[in-house]
Short mmCIF file of C-alpha atoms in Angstrom, two decimals:
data_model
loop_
_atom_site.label_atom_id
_atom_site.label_comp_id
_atom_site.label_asym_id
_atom_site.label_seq_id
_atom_site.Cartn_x
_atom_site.Cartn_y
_atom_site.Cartn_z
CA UNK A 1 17.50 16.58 -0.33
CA UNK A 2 14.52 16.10 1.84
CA UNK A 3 15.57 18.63 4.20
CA UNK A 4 15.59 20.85 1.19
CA UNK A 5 12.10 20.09 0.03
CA UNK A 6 10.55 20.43 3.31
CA UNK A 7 12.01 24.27 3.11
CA UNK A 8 10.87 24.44 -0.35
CA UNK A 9 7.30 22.91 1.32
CA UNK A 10 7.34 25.52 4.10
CA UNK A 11 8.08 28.03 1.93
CA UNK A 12 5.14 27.48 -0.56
CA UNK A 13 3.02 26.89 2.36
CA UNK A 14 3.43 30.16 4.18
CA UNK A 15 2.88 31.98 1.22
CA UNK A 16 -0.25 30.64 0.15
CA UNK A 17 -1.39 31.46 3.89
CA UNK A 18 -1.52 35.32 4.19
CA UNK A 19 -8.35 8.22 18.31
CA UNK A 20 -10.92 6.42 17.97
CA UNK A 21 -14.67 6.90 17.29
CA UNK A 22 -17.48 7.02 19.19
CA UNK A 23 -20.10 6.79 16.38
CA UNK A 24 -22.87 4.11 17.26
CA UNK A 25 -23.42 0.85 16.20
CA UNK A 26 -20.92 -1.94 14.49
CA UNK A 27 -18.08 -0.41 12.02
CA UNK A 28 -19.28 -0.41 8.87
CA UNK A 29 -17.55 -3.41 7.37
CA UNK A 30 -17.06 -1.18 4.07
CA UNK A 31 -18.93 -3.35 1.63
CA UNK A 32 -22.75 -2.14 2.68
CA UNK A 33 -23.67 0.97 0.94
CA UNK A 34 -21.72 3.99 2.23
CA UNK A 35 -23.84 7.56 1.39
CA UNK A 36 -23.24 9.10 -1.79
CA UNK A 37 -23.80 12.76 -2.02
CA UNK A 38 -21.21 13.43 -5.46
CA UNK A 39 -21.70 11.51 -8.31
CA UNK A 40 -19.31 8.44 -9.00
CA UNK A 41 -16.66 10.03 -11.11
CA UNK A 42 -16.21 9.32 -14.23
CA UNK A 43 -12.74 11.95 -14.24
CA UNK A 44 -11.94 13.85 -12.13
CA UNK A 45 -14.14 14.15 -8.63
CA UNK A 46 -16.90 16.67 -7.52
CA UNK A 47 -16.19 18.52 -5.37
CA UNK A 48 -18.34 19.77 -2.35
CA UNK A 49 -18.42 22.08 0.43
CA UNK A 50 -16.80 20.66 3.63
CA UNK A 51 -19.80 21.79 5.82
CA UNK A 52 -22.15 19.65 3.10
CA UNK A 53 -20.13 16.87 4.44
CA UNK A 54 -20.16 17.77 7.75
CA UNK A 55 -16.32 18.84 8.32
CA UNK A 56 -15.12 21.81 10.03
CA UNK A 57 -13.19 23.53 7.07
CA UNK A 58 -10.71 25.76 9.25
CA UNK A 59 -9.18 22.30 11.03
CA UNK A 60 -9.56 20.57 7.77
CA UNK A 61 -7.47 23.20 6.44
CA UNK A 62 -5.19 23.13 9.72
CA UNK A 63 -4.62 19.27 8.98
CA UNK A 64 -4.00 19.68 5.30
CA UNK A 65 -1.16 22.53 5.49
CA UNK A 66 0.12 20.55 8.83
CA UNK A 67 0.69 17.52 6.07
CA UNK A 68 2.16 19.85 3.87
CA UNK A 69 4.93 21.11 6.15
CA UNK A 70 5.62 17.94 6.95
CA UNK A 71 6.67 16.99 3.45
CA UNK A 72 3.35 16.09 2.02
CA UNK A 73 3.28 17.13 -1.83
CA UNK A 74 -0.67 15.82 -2.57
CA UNK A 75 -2.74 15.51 0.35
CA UNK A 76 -6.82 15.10 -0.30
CA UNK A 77 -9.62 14.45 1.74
CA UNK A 78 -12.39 12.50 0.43
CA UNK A 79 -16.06 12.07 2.07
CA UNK A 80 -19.52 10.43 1.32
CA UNK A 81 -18.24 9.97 -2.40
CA UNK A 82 -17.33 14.26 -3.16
CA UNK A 83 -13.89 15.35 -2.43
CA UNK A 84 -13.82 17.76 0.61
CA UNK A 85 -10.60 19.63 0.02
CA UNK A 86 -6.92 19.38 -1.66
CA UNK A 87 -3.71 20.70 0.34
CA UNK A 88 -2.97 24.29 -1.11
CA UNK A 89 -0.19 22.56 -2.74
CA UNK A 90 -2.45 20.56 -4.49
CA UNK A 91 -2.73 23.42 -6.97
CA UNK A 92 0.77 21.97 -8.50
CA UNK A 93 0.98 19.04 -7.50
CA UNK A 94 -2.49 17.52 -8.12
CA UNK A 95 -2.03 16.18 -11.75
CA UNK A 96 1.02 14.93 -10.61
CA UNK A 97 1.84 10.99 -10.70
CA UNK A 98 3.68 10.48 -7.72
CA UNK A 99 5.26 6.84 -6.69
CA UNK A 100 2.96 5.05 -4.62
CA UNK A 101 5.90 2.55 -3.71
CA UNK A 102 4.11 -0.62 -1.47
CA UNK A 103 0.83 1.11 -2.40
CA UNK A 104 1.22 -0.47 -4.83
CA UNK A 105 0.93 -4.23 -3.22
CA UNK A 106 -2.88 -2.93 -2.09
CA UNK A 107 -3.44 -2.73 -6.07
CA UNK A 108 -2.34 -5.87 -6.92
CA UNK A 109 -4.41 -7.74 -4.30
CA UNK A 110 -7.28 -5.61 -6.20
CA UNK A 111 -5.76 -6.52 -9.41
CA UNK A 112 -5.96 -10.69 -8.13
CA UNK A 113 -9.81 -9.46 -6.45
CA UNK A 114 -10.63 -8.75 -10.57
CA UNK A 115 -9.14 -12.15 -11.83
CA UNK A 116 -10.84 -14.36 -9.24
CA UNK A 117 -14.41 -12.46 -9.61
CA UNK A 118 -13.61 -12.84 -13.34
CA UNK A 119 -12.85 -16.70 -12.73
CA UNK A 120 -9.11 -16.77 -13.85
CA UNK A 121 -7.44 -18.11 -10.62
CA UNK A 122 -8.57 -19.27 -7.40
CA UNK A 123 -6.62 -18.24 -4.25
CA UNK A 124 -5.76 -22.06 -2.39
CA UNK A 125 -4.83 -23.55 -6.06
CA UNK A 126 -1.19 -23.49 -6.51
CA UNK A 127 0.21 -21.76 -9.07
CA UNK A 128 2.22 -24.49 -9.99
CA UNK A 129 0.32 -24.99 -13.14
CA UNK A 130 0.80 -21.04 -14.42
CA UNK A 131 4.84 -22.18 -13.69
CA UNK A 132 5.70 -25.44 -15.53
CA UNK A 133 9.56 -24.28 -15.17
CA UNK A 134 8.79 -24.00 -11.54
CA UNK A 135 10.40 -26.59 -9.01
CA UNK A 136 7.56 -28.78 -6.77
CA UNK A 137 8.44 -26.85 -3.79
CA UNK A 138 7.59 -23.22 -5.38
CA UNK A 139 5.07 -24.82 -7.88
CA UNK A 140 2.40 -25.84 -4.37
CA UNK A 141 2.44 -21.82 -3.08
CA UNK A 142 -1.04 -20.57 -3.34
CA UNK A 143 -2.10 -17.12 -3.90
CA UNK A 144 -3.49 -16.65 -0.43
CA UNK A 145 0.18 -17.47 0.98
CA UNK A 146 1.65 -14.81 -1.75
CA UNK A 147 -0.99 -12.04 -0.81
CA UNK A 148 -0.77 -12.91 2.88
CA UNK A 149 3.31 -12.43 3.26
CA UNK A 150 3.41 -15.87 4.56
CA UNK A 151 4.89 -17.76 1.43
CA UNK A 152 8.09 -18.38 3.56
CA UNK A 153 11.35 -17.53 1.17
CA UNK A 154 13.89 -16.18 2.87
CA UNK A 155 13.92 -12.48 2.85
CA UNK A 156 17.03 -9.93 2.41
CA UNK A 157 16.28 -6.58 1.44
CA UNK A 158 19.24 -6.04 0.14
CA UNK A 159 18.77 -8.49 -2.67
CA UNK A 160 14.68 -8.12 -3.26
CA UNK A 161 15.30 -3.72 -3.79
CA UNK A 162 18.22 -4.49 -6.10
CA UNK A 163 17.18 -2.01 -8.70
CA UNK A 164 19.22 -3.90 -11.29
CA UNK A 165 17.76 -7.41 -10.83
CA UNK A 166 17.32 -8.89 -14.08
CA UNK A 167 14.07 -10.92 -13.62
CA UNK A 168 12.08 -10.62 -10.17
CA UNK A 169 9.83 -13.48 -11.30
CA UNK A 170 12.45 -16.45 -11.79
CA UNK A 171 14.12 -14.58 -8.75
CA UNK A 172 10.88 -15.34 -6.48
CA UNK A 173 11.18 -19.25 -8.08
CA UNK A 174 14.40 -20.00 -6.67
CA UNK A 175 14.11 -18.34 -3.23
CA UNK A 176 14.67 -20.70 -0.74
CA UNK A 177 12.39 -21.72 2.14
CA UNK A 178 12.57 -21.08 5.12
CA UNK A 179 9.06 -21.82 6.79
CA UNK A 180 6.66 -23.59 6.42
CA UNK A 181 4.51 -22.03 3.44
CA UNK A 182 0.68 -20.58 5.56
CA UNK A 183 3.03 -19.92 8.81
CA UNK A 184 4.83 -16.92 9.05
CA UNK A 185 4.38 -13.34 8.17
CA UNK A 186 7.15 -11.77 6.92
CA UNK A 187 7.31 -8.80 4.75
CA UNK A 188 8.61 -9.65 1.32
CA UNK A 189 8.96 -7.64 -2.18
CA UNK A 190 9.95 -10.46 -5.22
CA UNK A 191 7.14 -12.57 -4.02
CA UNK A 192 4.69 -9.71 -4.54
CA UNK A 193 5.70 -9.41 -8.09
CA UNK A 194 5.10 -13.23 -8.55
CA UNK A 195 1.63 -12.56 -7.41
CA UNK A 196 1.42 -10.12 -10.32
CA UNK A 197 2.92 -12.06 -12.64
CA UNK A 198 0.25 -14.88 -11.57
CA UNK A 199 -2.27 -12.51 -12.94
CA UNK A 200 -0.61 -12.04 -16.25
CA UNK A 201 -0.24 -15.64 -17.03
CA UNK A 202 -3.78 -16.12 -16.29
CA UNK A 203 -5.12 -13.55 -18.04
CA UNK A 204 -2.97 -14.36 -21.19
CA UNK A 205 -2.50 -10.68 -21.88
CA UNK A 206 0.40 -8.16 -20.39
CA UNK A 207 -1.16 -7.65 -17.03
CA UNK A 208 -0.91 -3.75 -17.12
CA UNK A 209 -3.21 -4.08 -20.67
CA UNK A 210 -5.40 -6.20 -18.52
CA UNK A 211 -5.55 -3.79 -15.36
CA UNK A 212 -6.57 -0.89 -17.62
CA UNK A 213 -9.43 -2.46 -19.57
CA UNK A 214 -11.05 -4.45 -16.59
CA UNK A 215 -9.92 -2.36 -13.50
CA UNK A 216 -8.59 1.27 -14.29
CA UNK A 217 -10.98 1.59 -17.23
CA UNK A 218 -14.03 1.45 -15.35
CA UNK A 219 -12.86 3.41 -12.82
CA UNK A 220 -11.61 6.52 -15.12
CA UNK A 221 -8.32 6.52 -14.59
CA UNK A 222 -6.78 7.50 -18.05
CA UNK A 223 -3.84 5.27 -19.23
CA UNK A 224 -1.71 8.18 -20.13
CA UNK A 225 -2.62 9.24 -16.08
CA UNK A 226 -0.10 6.83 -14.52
CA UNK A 227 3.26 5.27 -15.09
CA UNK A 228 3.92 1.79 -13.73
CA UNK A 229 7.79 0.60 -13.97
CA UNK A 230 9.34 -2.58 -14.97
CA UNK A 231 11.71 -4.92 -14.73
CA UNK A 232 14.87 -5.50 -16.81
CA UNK A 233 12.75 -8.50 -18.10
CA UNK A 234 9.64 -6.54 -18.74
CA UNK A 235 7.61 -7.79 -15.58
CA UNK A 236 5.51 -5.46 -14.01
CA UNK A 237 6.57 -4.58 -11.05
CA UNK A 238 4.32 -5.35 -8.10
CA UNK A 239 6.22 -4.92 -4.87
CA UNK A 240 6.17 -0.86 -5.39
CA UNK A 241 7.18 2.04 -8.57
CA UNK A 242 2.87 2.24 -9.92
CA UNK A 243 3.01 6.27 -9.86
CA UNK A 244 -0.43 7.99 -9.99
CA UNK A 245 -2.27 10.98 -9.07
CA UNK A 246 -3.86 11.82 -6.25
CA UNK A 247 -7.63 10.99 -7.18
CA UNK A 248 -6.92 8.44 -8.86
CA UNK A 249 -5.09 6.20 -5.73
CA UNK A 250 -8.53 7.47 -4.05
CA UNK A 251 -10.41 5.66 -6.86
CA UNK A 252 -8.75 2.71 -5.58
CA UNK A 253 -9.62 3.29 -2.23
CA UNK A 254 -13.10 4.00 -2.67
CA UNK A 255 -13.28 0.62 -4.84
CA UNK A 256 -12.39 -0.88 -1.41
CA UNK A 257 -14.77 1.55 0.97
CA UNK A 258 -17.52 0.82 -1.82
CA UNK A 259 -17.28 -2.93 -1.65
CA UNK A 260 -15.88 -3.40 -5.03
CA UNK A 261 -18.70 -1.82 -7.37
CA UNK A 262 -18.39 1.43 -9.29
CA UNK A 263 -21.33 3.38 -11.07
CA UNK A 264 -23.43 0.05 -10.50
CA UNK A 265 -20.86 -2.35 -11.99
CA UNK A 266 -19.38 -5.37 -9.87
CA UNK A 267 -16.47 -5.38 -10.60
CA UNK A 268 -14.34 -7.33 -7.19
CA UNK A 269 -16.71 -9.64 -5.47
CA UNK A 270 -17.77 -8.63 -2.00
CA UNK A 271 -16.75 -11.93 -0.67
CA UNK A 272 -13.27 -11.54 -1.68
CA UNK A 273 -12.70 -8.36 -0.78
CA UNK A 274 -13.66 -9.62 2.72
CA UNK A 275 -11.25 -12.39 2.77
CA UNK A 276 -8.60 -9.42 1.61
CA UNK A 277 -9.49 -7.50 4.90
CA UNK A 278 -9.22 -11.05 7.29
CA UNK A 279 -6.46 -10.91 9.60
CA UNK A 280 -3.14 -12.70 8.85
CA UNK A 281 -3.01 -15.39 12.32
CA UNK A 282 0.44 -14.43 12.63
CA UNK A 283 -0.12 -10.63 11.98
CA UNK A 284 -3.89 -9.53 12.63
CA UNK A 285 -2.80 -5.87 11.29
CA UNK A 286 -2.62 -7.59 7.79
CA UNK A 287 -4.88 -8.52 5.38
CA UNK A 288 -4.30 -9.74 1.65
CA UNK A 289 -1.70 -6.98 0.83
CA UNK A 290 -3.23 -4.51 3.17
CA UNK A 291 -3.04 -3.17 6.39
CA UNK A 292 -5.43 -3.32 8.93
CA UNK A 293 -6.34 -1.34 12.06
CA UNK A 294 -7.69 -2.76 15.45
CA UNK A 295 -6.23 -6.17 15.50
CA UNK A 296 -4.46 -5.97 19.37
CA UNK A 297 -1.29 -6.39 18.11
CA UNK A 298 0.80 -6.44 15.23
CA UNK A 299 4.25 -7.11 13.18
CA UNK A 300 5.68 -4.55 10.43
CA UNK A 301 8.59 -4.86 8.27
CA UNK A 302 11.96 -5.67 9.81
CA UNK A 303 14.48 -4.48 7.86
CA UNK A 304 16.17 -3.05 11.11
CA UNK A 305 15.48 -6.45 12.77
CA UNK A 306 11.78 -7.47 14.20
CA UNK A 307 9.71 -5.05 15.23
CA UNK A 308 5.79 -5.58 16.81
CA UNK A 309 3.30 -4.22 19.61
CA UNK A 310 0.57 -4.12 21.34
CA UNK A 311 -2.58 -2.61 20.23
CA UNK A 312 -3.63 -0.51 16.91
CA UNK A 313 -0.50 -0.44 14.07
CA UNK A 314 -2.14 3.78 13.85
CA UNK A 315 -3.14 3.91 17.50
CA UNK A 316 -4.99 7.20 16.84
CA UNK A 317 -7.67 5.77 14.34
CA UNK A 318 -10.64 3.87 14.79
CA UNK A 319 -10.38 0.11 14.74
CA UNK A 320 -12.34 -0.32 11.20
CA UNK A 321 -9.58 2.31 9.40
CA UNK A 322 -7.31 -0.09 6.66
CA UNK A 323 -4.78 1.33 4.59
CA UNK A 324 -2.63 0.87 1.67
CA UNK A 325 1.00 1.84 2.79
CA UNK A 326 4.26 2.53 1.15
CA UNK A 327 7.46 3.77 2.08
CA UNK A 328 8.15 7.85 2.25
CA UNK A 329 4.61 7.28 4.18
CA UNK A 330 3.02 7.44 0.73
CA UNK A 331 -0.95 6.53 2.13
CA UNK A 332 -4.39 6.05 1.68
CA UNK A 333 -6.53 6.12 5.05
CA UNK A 334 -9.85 4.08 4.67
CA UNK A 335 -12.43 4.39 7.53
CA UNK A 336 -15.74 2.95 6.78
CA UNK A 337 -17.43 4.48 9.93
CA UNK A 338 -17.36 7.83 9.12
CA UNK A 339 -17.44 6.80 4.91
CA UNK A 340 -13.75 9.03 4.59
CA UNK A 341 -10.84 8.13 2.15
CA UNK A 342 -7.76 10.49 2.89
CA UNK A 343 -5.18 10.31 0.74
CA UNK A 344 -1.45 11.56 1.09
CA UNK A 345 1.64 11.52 -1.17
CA UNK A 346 5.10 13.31 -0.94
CA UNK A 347 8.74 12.71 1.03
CA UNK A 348 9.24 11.14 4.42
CA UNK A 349 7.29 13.61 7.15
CA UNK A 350 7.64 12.02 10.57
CA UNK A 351 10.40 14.68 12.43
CA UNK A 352 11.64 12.59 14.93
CA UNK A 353 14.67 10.19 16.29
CA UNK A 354 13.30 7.08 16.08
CA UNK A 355 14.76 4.98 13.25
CA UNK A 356 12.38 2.70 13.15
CA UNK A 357 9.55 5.73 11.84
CA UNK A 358 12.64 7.42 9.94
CA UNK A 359 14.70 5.08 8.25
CA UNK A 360 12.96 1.90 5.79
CA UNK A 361 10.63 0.83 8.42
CA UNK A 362 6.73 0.29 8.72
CA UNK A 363 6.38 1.36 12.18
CA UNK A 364 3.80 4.04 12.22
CA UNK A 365 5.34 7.38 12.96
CA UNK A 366 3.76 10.96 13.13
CA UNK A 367 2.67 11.01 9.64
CA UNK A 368 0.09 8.45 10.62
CA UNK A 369 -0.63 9.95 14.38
CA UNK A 370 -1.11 13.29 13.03
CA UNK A 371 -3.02 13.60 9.82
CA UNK A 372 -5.94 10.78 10.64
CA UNK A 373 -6.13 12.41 13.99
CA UNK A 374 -6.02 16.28 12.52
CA UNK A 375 -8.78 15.03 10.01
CA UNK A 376 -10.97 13.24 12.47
CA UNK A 377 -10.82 16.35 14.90
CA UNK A 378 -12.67 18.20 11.99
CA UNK A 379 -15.34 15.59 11.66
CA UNK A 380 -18.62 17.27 13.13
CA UNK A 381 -21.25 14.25 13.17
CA UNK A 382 -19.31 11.99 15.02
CA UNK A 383 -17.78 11.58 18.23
CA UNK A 384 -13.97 11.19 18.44
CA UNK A 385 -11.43 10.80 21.49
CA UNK A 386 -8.46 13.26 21.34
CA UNK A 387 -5.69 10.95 21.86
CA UNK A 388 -3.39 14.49 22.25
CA UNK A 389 0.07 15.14 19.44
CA UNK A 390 2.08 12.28 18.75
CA UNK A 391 4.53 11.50 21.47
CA UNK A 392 8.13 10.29 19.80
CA UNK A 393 9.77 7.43 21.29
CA UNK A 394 12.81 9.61 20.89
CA UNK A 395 16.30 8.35 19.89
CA UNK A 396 16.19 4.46 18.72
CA UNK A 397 18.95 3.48 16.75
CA UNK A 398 18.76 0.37 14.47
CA UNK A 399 20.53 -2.78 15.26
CA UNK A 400 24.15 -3.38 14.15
CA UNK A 401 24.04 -7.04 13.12
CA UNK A 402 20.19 -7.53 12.63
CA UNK A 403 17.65 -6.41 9.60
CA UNK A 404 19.15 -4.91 6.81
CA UNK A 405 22.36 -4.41 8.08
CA UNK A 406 22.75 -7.84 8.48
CA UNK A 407 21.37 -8.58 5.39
CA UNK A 408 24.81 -6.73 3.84
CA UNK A 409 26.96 -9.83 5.41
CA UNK A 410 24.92 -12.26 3.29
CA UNK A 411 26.95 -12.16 0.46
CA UNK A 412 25.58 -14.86 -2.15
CA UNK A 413 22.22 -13.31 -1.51
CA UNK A 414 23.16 -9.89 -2.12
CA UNK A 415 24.84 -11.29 -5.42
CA UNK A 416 21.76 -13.31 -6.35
CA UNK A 417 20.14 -9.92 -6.41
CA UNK A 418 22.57 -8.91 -9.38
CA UNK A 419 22.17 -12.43 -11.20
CA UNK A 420 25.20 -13.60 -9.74
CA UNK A 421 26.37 -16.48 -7.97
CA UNK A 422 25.12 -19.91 -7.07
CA UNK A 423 21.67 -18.38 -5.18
CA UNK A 424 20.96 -16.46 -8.37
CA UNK A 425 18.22 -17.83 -10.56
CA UNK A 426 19.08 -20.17 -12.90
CA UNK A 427 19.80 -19.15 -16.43
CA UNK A 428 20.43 -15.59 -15.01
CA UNK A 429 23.34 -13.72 -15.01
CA UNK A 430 24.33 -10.10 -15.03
CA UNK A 431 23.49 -9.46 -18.49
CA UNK A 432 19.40 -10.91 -18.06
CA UNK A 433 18.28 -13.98 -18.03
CA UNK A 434 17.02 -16.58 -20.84
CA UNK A 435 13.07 -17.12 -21.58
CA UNK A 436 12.25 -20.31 -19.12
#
């Protein structure tokens, strides 16, 4: 299938044809008053010339159709508040809500930015008292833990994706523990839909009704823009499936890049937003639900069994880039330096052997070497250090008894994932599960 879209990509392509930088000063920290040169949009975005933003249009063009050969179906770039250019794709694709899958954990943190500015919930309370049916263990996790990936629960991936879960919520509240809650990163999905969920009880009101009228509202993005998928229960999913259009996943980002005030309205506090973008202790590339650039070394998901290095998590971008990430290297590319929001959407890109950038993995891969570095190169008012094409690690195969391959032997868990079995949640079976 994806080999056939990329040919269907190429195809398209050809026929429409006929790092780091070295600007002075401290990174802009993002929440200071980038320049504006488009008016904040109320729709859709203005649009300006490339060379108004200083950008060389020919690479800018030469990064965009790279993206699209390489499986991108909406790929945007955004500067000093206009919208530069859209892949020639774009011209089918643009109105197009495509799944942002863990994108959609950036929005949530955003979603909990709203509630806590708005007074609803405070990050180091436990939650306990949103969960009477919760047990004392669950009840003291706090919000930062949740957003943070450093709740504790056990993780198998095998059980959180199970598309036919019947309720990810009471499935979150009868994970068991196995570190200390505040100690350990590790990347989890049912305990990002608790987060959520948190939201929604506070708010008193179906959290999607409340992300429309006091986030997406505001911003302009139309409710009949976007679709954002369920549970069997009716939760609102919060670990991935929010599907929406190109522009619009860059209103998000510039919400971040423009310290969480649109057209003069506050509406995330700035003091939040920069607790959302402090480093996790036991991953600095990770924030509340974000990622992060520049830490000196960093953990990703390890659903093929741990995986961390040294250095950047997108070694080819400045230190101050942050991103919101989701698998099919679905991405939005925030660097306050240079005030640019690149957005990107489609199948799986990165051509190479390594399993670890191919297969259900967050190792960065060529996707994220390439199409920062391509747009950087065509930045003309700053200075920027080549780093050269992405070198492949080459063949890497994944682990036979670690990740998610080990996660297959756990049998009760994998069960639990279907309702079934003494891990499952109580009150759940295969059928659903009964109101707590």
């Amino acid at each position: 299938m994806r080999k056939g879209m990329g040919m269907v990509v190429a195809a398209l392509l050809l026929a429409g044809c006929g790092g780091r930088s070295e600007a002075p000063g401290q990174p802009d920290d993002g929440l200071s008053g980038p320049k504006q040169l488009c008016t904040t949009p109320a729709g859709d975005w203005q649009r300006l010339d490339p060379a108004a933003l200083e950008l060389d249009a020919a690479k800018l063009q030469d990064a965009l159709d790279w993206a699209n050969l390489h499986t991108g179906l909406s790929v945007a770039v955004y500067r000093h508040g206009c919208m530069a250019m859209q892949s020639r794709l774009d011209s089918m694709t643009a109105n197009v809500p495509l799944d942002g899958w863990s994108m959609t954990k950036t929005v949530v943190a955003l979603l909990v930015g709203r509630a806590v500015t708005l007074g609803l919930v405070k990050l180091d309370e436990p939650i306990g008292r949103f969960y009477p049916e919760a047990d004392a263990e669950h009840a003291r996790l706090t919000l930062r833990q949740l957003m943070t990936e450093t709740a504790g629960m056990q993780v198998n991936y095998l059980r959180e994706l199970n598309p036919a879960m019947p309720d990810r919520v009471q499935d979150a509240l009868s994970l068991p523990f196995e570190h200390e809650p505040g100690s350990t990163w590790e990347y989890a999905q049912t305990v990002v839909d608790l987060t959520l969920n948190v939201v929604e009880r506070a708010a008193g009101r179906d959290v999607q009704e409340f992300a429309q009228q006091e986030l997406f509202d505001p911003l302009g993005i139309q409710q009949g823009a976007y679709i954002w998928q369920r549970d069997r229960a009716g939760n609102s999913l919060g670990y991935a499936h929010l599907w929406m259009r190109n522009q619009d996943w860059a209103k998000l980002g510039h919400l971040m890049l423009w310290g969480g005030q649109w057209n003069g309205q506050r509406l995330i506090s700035t003091d939040y937003l920069r607790q959302m973008r402090t480093r996790v202790p036991d991953n600095p590339a990770y924030g509340f639900l974000v990622w992060l650039n520049g830490g000196g070394w960093w953990r990703v998901p390890a659903v093929e069994g741990p995986d961390s290095g040294e250095g950047s998590v997108i070694p080819s971008g400045p230190d101050d880039l942050y991103a919101f990430v989701g698998i099919g290297e679905q991405r939005i590319w925030i660097i306050p330096s240079l005030d640019l929001v690149i957005v990107r959407t489609g199948e799986r890109g990165s051509q190479e052997l390594d399993t670890r950038v191919t297969a259900f993995s967050g190792r960065a891969g060529q996707i994220d070497w390439e199409i920062p570095r391509r747009v950087l190169l065509a930045v003309k008012d700053a200075g920027y250090v080549d780093p050269g094409p992405y070198q492949s690690a080459g063949l890497v195969l994944p682990p036979a008894d670690d990740g998610i391959i080990g996660d297959a032997f756990e049998l009760q868990q994998v069960m639990a994932g279907l309702g079934l079995g003494p891990l499952s949640p109580e009150a759940c079976s295969l059928f659903g599960c009964t109101a707590p």
